[in-house]
PDB file of C-alpha atoms in Angstrom:
ATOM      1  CA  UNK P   1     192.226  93.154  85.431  1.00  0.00           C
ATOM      2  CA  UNK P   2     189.976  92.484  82.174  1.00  0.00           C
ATOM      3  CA  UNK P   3     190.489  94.533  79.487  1.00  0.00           C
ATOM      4  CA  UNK P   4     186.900  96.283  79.607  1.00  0.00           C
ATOM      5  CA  UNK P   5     188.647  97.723  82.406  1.00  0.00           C
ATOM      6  CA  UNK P   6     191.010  99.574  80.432  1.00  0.00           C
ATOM      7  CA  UNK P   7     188.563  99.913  77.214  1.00  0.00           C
ATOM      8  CA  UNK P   8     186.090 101.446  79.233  1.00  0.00           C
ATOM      9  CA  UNK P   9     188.668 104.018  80.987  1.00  0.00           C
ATOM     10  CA  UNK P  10     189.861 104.342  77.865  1.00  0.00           C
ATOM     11  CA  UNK P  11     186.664 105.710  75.993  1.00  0.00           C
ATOM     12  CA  UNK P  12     185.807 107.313  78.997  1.00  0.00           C
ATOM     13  CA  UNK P  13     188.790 109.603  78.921  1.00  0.00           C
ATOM     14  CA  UNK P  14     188.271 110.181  75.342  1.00  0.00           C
ATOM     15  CA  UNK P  15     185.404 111.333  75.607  1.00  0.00           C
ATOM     16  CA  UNK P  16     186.122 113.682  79.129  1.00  0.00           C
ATOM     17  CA  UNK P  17     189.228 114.749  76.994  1.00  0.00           C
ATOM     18  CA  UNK P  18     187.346 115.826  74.102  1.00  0.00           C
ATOM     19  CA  UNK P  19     184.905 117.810  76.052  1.00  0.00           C
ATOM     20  CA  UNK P  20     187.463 119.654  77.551  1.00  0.00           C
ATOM     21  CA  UNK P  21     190.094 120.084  74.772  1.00  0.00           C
ATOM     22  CA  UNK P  22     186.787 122.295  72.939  1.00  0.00           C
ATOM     23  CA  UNK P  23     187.145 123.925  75.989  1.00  0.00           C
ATOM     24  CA  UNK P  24     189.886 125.409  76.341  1.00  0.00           C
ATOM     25  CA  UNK P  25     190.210 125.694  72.066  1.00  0.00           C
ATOM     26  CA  UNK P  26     187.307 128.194  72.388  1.00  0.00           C
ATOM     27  CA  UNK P  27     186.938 129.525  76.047  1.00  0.00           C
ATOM     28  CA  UNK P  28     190.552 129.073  77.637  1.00  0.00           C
ATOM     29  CA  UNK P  29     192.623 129.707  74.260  1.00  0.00           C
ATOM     30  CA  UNK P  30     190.597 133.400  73.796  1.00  0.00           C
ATOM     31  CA  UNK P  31     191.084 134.254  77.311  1.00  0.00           C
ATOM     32  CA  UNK P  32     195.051 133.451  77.502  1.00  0.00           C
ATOM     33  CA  UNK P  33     195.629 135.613  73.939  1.00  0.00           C
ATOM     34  CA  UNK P  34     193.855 138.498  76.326  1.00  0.00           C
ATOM     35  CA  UNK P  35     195.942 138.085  78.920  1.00  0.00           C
ATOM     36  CA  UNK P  36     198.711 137.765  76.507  1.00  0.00           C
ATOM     37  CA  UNK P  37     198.988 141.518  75.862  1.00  0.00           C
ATOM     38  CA  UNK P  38     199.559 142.639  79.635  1.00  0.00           C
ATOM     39  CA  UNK P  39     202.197 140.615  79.429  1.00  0.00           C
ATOM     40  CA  UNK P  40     203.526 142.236  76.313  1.00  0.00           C
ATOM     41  CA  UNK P  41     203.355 145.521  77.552  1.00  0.00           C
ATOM     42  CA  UNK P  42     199.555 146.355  77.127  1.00  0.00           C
ATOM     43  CA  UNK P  43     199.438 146.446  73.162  1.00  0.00           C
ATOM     44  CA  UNK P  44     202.543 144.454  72.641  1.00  0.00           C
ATOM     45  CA  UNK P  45     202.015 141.241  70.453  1.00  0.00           C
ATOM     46  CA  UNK P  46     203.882 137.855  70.351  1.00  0.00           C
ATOM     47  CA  UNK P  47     204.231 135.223  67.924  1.00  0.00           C
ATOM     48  CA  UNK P  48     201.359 134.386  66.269  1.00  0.00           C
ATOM     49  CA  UNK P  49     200.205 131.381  65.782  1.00  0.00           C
ATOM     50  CA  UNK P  50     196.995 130.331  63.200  1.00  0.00           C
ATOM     51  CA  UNK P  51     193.638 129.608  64.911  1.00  0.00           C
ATOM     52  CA  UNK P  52     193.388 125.988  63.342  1.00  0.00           C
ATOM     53  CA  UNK P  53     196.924 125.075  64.505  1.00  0.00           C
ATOM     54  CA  UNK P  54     195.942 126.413  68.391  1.00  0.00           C
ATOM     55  CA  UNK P  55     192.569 124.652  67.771  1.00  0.00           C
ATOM     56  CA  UNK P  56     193.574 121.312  66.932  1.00  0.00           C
ATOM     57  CA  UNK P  57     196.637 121.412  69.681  1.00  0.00           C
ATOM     58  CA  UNK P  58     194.846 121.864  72.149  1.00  0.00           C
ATOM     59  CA  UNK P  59     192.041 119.384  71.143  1.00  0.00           C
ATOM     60  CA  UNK P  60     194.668 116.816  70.861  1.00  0.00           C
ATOM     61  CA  UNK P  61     195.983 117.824  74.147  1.00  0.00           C
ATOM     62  CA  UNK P  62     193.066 117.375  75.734  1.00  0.00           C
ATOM     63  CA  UNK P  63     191.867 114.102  74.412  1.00  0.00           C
ATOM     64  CA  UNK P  64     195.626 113.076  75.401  1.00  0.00           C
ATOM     65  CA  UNK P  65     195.148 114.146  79.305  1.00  0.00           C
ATOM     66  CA  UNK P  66     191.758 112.374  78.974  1.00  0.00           C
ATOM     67  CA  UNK P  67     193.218 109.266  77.943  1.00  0.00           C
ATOM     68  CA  UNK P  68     195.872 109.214  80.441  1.00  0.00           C
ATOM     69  CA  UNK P  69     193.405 110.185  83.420  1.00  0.00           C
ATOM     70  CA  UNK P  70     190.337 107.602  81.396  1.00  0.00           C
ATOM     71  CA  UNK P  71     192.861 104.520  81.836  1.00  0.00           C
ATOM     72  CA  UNK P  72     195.004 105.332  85.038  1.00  0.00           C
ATOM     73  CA  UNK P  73     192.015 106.328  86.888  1.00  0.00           C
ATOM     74  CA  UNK P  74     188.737 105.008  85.463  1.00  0.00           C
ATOM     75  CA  UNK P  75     190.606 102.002  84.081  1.00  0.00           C
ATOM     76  CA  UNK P  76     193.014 100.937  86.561  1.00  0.00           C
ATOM     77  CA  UNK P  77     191.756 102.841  89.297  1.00  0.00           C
ATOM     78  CA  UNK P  78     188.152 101.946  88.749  1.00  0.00           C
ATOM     79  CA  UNK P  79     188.967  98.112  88.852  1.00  0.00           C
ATOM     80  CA  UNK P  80     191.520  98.343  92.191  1.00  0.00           C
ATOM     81  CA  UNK P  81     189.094 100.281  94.287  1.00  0.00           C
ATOM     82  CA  UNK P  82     185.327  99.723  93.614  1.00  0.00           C
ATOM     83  CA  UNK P  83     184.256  97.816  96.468  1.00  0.00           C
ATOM     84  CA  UNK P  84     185.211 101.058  98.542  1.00  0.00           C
ATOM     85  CA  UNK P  85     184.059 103.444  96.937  1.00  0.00           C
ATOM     86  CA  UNK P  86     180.452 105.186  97.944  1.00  0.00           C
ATOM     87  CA  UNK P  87     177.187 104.883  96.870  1.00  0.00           C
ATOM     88  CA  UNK P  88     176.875 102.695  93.347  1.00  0.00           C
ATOM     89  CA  UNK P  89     176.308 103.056  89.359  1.00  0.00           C
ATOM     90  CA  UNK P  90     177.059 107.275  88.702  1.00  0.00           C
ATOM     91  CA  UNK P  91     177.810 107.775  92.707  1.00  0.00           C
ATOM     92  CA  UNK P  92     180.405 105.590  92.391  1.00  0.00           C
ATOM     93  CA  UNK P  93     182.013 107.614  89.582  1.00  0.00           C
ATOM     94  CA  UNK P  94     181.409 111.051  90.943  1.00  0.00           C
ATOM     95  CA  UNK P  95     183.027 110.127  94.138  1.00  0.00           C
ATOM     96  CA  UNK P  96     186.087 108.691  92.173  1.00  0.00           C
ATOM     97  CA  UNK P  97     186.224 111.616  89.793  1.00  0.00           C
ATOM     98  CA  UNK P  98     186.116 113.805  92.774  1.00  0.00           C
ATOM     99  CA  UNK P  99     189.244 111.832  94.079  1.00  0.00           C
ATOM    100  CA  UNK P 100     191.242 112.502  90.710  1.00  0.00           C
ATOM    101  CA  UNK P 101     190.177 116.129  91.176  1.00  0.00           C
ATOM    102  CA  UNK P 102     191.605 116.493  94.501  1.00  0.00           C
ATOM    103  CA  UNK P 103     194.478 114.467  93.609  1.00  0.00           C
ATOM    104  CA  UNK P 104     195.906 116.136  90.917  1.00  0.00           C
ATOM    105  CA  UNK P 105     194.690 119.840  91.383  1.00  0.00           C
ATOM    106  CA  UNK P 106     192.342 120.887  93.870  1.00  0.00           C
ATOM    107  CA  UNK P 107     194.981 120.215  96.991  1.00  0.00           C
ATOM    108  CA  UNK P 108     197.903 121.256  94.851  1.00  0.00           C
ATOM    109  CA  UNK P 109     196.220 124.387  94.047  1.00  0.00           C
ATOM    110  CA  UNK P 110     195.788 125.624  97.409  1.00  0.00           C
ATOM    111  CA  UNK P 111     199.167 126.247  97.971  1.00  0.00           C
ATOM    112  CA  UNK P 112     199.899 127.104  94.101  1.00  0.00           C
ATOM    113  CA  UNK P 113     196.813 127.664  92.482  1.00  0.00           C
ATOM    114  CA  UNK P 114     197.148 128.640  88.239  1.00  0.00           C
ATOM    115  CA  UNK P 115     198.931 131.726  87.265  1.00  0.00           C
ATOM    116  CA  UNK P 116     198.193 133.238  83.631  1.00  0.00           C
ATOM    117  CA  UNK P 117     200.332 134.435  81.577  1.00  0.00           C
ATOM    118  CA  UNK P 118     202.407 137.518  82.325  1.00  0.00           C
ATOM    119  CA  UNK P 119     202.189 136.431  85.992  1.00  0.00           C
ATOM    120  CA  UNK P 120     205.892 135.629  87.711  1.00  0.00           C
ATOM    121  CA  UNK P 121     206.311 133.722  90.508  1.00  0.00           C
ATOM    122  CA  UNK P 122     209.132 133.824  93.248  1.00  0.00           C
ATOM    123  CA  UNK P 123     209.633 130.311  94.305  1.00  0.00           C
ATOM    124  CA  UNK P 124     211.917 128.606  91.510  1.00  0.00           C
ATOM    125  CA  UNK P 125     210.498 125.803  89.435  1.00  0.00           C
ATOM    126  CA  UNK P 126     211.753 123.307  91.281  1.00  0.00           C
ATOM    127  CA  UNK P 127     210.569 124.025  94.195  1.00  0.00           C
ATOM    128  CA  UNK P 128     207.154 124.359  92.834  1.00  0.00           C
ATOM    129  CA  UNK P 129     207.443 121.051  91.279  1.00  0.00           C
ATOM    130  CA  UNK P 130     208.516 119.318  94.424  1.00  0.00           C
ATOM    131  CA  UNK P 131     205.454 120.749  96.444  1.00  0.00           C
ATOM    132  CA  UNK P 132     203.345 120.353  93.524  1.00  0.00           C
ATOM    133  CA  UNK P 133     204.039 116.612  93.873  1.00  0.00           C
ATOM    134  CA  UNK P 134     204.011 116.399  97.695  1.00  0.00           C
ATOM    135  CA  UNK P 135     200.163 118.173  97.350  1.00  0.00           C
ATOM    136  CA  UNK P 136     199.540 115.261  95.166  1.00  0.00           C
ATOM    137  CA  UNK P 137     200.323 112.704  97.245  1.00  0.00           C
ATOM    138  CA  UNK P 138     198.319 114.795 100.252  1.00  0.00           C
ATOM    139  CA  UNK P 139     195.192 114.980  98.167  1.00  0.00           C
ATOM    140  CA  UNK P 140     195.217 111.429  97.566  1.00  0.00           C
ATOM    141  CA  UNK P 141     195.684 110.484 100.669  1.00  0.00           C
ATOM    142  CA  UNK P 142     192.878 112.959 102.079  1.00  0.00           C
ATOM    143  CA  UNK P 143     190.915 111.687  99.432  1.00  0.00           C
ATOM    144  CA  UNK P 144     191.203 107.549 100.672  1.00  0.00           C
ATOM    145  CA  UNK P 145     190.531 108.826 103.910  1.00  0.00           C
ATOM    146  CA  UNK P 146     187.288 110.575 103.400  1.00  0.00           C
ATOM    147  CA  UNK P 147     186.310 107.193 101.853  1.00  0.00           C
ATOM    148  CA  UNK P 148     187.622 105.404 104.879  1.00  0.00           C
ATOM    149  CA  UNK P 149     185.031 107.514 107.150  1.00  0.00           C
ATOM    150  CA  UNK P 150     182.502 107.522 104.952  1.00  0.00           C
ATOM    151  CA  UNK P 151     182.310 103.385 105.435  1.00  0.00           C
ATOM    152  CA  UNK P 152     182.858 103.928 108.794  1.00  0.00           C
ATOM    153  CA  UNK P 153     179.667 105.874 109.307  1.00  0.00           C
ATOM    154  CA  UNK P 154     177.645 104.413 106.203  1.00  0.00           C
ATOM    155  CA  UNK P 155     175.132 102.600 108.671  1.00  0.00           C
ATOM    156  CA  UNK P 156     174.192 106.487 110.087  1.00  0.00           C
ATOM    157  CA  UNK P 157     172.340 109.238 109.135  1.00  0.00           C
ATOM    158  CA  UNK P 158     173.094 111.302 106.057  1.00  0.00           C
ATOM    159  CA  UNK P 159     173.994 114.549 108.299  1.00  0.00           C
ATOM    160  CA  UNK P 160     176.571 112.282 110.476  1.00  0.00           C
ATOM    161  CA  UNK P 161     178.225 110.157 107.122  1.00  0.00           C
ATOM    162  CA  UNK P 162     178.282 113.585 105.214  1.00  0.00           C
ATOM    163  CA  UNK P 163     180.011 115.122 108.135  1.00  0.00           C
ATOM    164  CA  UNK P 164     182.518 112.595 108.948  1.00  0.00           C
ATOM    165  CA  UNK P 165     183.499 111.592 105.078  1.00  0.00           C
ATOM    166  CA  UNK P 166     184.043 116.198 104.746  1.00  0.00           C
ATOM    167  CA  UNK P 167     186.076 116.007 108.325  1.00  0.00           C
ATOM    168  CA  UNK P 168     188.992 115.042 106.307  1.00  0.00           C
ATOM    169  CA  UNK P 169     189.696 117.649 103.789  1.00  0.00           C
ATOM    170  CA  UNK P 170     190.602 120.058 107.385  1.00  0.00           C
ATOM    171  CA  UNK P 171     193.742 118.249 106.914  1.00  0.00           C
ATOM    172  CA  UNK P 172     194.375 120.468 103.824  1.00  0.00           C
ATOM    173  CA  UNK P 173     194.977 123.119 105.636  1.00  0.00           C
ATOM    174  CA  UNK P 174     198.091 121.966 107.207  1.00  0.00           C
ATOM    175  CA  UNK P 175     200.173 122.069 104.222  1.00  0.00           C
ATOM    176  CA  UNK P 176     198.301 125.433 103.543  1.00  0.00           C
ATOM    177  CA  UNK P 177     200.222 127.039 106.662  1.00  0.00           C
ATOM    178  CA  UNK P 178     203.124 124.783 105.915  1.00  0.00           C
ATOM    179  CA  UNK P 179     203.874 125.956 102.531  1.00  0.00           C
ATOM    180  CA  UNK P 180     206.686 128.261 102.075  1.00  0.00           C
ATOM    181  CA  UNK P 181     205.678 131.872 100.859  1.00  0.00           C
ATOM    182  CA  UNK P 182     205.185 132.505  96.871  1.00  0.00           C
ATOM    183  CA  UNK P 183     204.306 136.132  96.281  1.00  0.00           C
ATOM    184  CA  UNK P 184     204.017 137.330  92.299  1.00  0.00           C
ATOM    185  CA  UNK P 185     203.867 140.241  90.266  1.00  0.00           C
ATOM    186  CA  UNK P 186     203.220 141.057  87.203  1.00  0.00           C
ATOM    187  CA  UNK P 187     201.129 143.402  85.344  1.00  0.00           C
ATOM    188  CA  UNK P 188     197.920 141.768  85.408  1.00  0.00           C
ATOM    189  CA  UNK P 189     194.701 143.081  87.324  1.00  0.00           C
ATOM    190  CA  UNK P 190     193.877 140.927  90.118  1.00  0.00           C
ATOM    191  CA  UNK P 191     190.138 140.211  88.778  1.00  0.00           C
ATOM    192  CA  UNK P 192     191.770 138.843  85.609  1.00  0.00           C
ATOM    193  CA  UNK P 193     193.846 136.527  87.554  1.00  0.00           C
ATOM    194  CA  UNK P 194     191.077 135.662  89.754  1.00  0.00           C
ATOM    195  CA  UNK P 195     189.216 134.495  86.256  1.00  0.00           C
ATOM    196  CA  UNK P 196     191.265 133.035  84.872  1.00  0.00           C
ATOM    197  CA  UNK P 197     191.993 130.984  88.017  1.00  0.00           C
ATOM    198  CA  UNK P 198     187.915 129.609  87.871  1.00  0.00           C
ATOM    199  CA  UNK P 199     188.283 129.239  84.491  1.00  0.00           C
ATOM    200  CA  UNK P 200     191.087 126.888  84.678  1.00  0.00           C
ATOM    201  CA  UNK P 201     188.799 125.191  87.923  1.00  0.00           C
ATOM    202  CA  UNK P 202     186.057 125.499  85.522  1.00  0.00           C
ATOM    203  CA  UNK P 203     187.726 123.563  83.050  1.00  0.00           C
ATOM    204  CA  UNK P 204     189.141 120.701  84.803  1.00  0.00           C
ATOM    205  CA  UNK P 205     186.068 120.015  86.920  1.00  0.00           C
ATOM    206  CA  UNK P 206     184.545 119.558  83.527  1.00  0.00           C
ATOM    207  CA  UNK P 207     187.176 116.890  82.577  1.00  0.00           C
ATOM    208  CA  UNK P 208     186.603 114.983  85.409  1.00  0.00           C
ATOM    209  CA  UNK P 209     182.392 115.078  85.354  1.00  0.00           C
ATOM    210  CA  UNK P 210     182.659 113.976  82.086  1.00  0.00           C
ATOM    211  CA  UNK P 211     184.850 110.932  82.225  1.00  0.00           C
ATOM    212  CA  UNK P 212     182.329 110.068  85.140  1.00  0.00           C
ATOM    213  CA  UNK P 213     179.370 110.409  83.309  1.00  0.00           C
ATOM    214  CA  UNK P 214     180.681 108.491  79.938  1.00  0.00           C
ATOM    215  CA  UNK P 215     182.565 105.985  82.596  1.00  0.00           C
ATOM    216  CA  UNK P 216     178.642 105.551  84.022  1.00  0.00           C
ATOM    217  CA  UNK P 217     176.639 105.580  80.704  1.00  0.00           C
ATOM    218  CA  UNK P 218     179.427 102.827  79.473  1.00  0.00           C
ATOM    219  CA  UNK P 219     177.721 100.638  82.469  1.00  0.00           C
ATOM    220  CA  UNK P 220     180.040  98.432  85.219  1.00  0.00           C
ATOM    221  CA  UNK P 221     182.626  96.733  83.417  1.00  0.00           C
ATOM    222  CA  UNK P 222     182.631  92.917  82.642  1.00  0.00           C
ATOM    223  CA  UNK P 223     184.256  90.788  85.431  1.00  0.00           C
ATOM    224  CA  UNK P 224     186.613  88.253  85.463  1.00  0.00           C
ATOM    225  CA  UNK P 225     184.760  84.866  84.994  1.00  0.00           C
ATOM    226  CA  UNK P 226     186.094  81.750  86.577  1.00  0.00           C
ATOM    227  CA  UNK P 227     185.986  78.875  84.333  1.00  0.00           C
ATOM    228  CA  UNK P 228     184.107  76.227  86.727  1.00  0.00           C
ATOM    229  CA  UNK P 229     183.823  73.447  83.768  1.00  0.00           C
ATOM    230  CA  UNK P 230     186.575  70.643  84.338  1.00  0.00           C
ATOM    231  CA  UNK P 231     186.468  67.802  81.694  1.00  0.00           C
ATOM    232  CA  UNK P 232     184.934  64.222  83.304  1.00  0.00           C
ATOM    233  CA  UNK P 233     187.496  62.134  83.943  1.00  0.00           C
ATOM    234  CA  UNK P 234     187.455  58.353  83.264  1.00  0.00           C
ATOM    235  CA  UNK P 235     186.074  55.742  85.512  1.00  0.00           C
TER     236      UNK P 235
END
């Protein structure tokens, strides 16, 4: 691996990071204090913390989740699996940010999607953490397959490749029905929940369409290049 790999991944995930650490320091942060008060009895108020301080932590948050996704995925990733990924240039990234997307919350989600604050769950952390890891490893694996049938069916028309590289993601729903129950209560509406549930979506689908579009204005990495010069040797 060359390390315009990792520099690239790197400044990719800054800059996805970035975009969505402003994110949730003006959109998410404002819509968590609202929640905040249901969970405080309607009126209720909890520590309070200053603006800047919230601001800046959760810039710095996000430009840390950017770097780690940037380098693991566009770095590392990027380097491992590019021959087999679809399409080329941007295509290429889309496809792998959709990948990371899957991966680490779009199939986890569907069994426990976000809860805001003020929202309790029944199933104990643990147990939530355990799934939440097993739904990682499902997306992923959902996610090499749809790239396995899309090179399958490459050579084919658009309606038959786009077909066979979405037939995966049915396999989803078997940890869906799977899953053990997880009912919650708490004291917020349901249409604030459901918000705030797209807004988190919102915000890492942002994350991820960023570090692919720095990853692709950054331009393919350098490879490797095999020094074919050997000294002459004496007659």
């Amino acid at each position: 691996m060359t390390s315009d790999h990792l520099e690239r991944g790197a400044l990719a995930g800054v800059g996805g990071g970035l975009a969505y650490g402003l994110f949730v320091a003006t959109v998410g942060n404002s819509f968590t204090a609202g929640l905040e008060t249901f969970e405080h009895g309607h009126g209720g108020s909890g520590p309070v913390v200053s603006g800047l301080t919230t601001t800046l932590a959760s810039v710095g948050g996000g430009v840390l989740w950017g770097l780690l996704f940037g380098v693991a995925v566009f770095g590392v990733g990027y380097y491992l699996l590019e021959p087999a990924l679809p399409g080329t240039g941007a295509t290429k990234r889309l496809a792998l940010a959709g990948a990371g997307f899957l991966t680490v919350s779009g199939a986890p989600w569907l069994v426990l999607p976000p809860q805001p604050p003020g929202v309790e769950q029944a199933l104990p952390t643990e147990t939530r953490l355990a799934w939440y890891g097993g739904l990682m490893v499902v997306g992923a694996l959902v996610a090499v397959a749809c790239g396995l049938a899309y090179r399958r069916t490459a050579g084919r028309s658009r309606v038959v490749t786009a077909a066979a590289t979405l037939a995966p993601l049915a396999l989803l729903a078997v940890p869906v029905v799977l899953a053990p129950a997880n009912p919650v209560h708490g004291d917020v509406p349901a249409a604030l929940v459901a918000a705030y549930r797209w807004t988190v979506v919102f915000g890492q689908a942002l994350l991820w369409a960023t570090l692919a579009a720095v990853h692709a204005w950054l331009g393919e990495p350098a490879t490797t290049q095999v020094d074919t010069d050997y000294p002459a040797t004496a007659d």
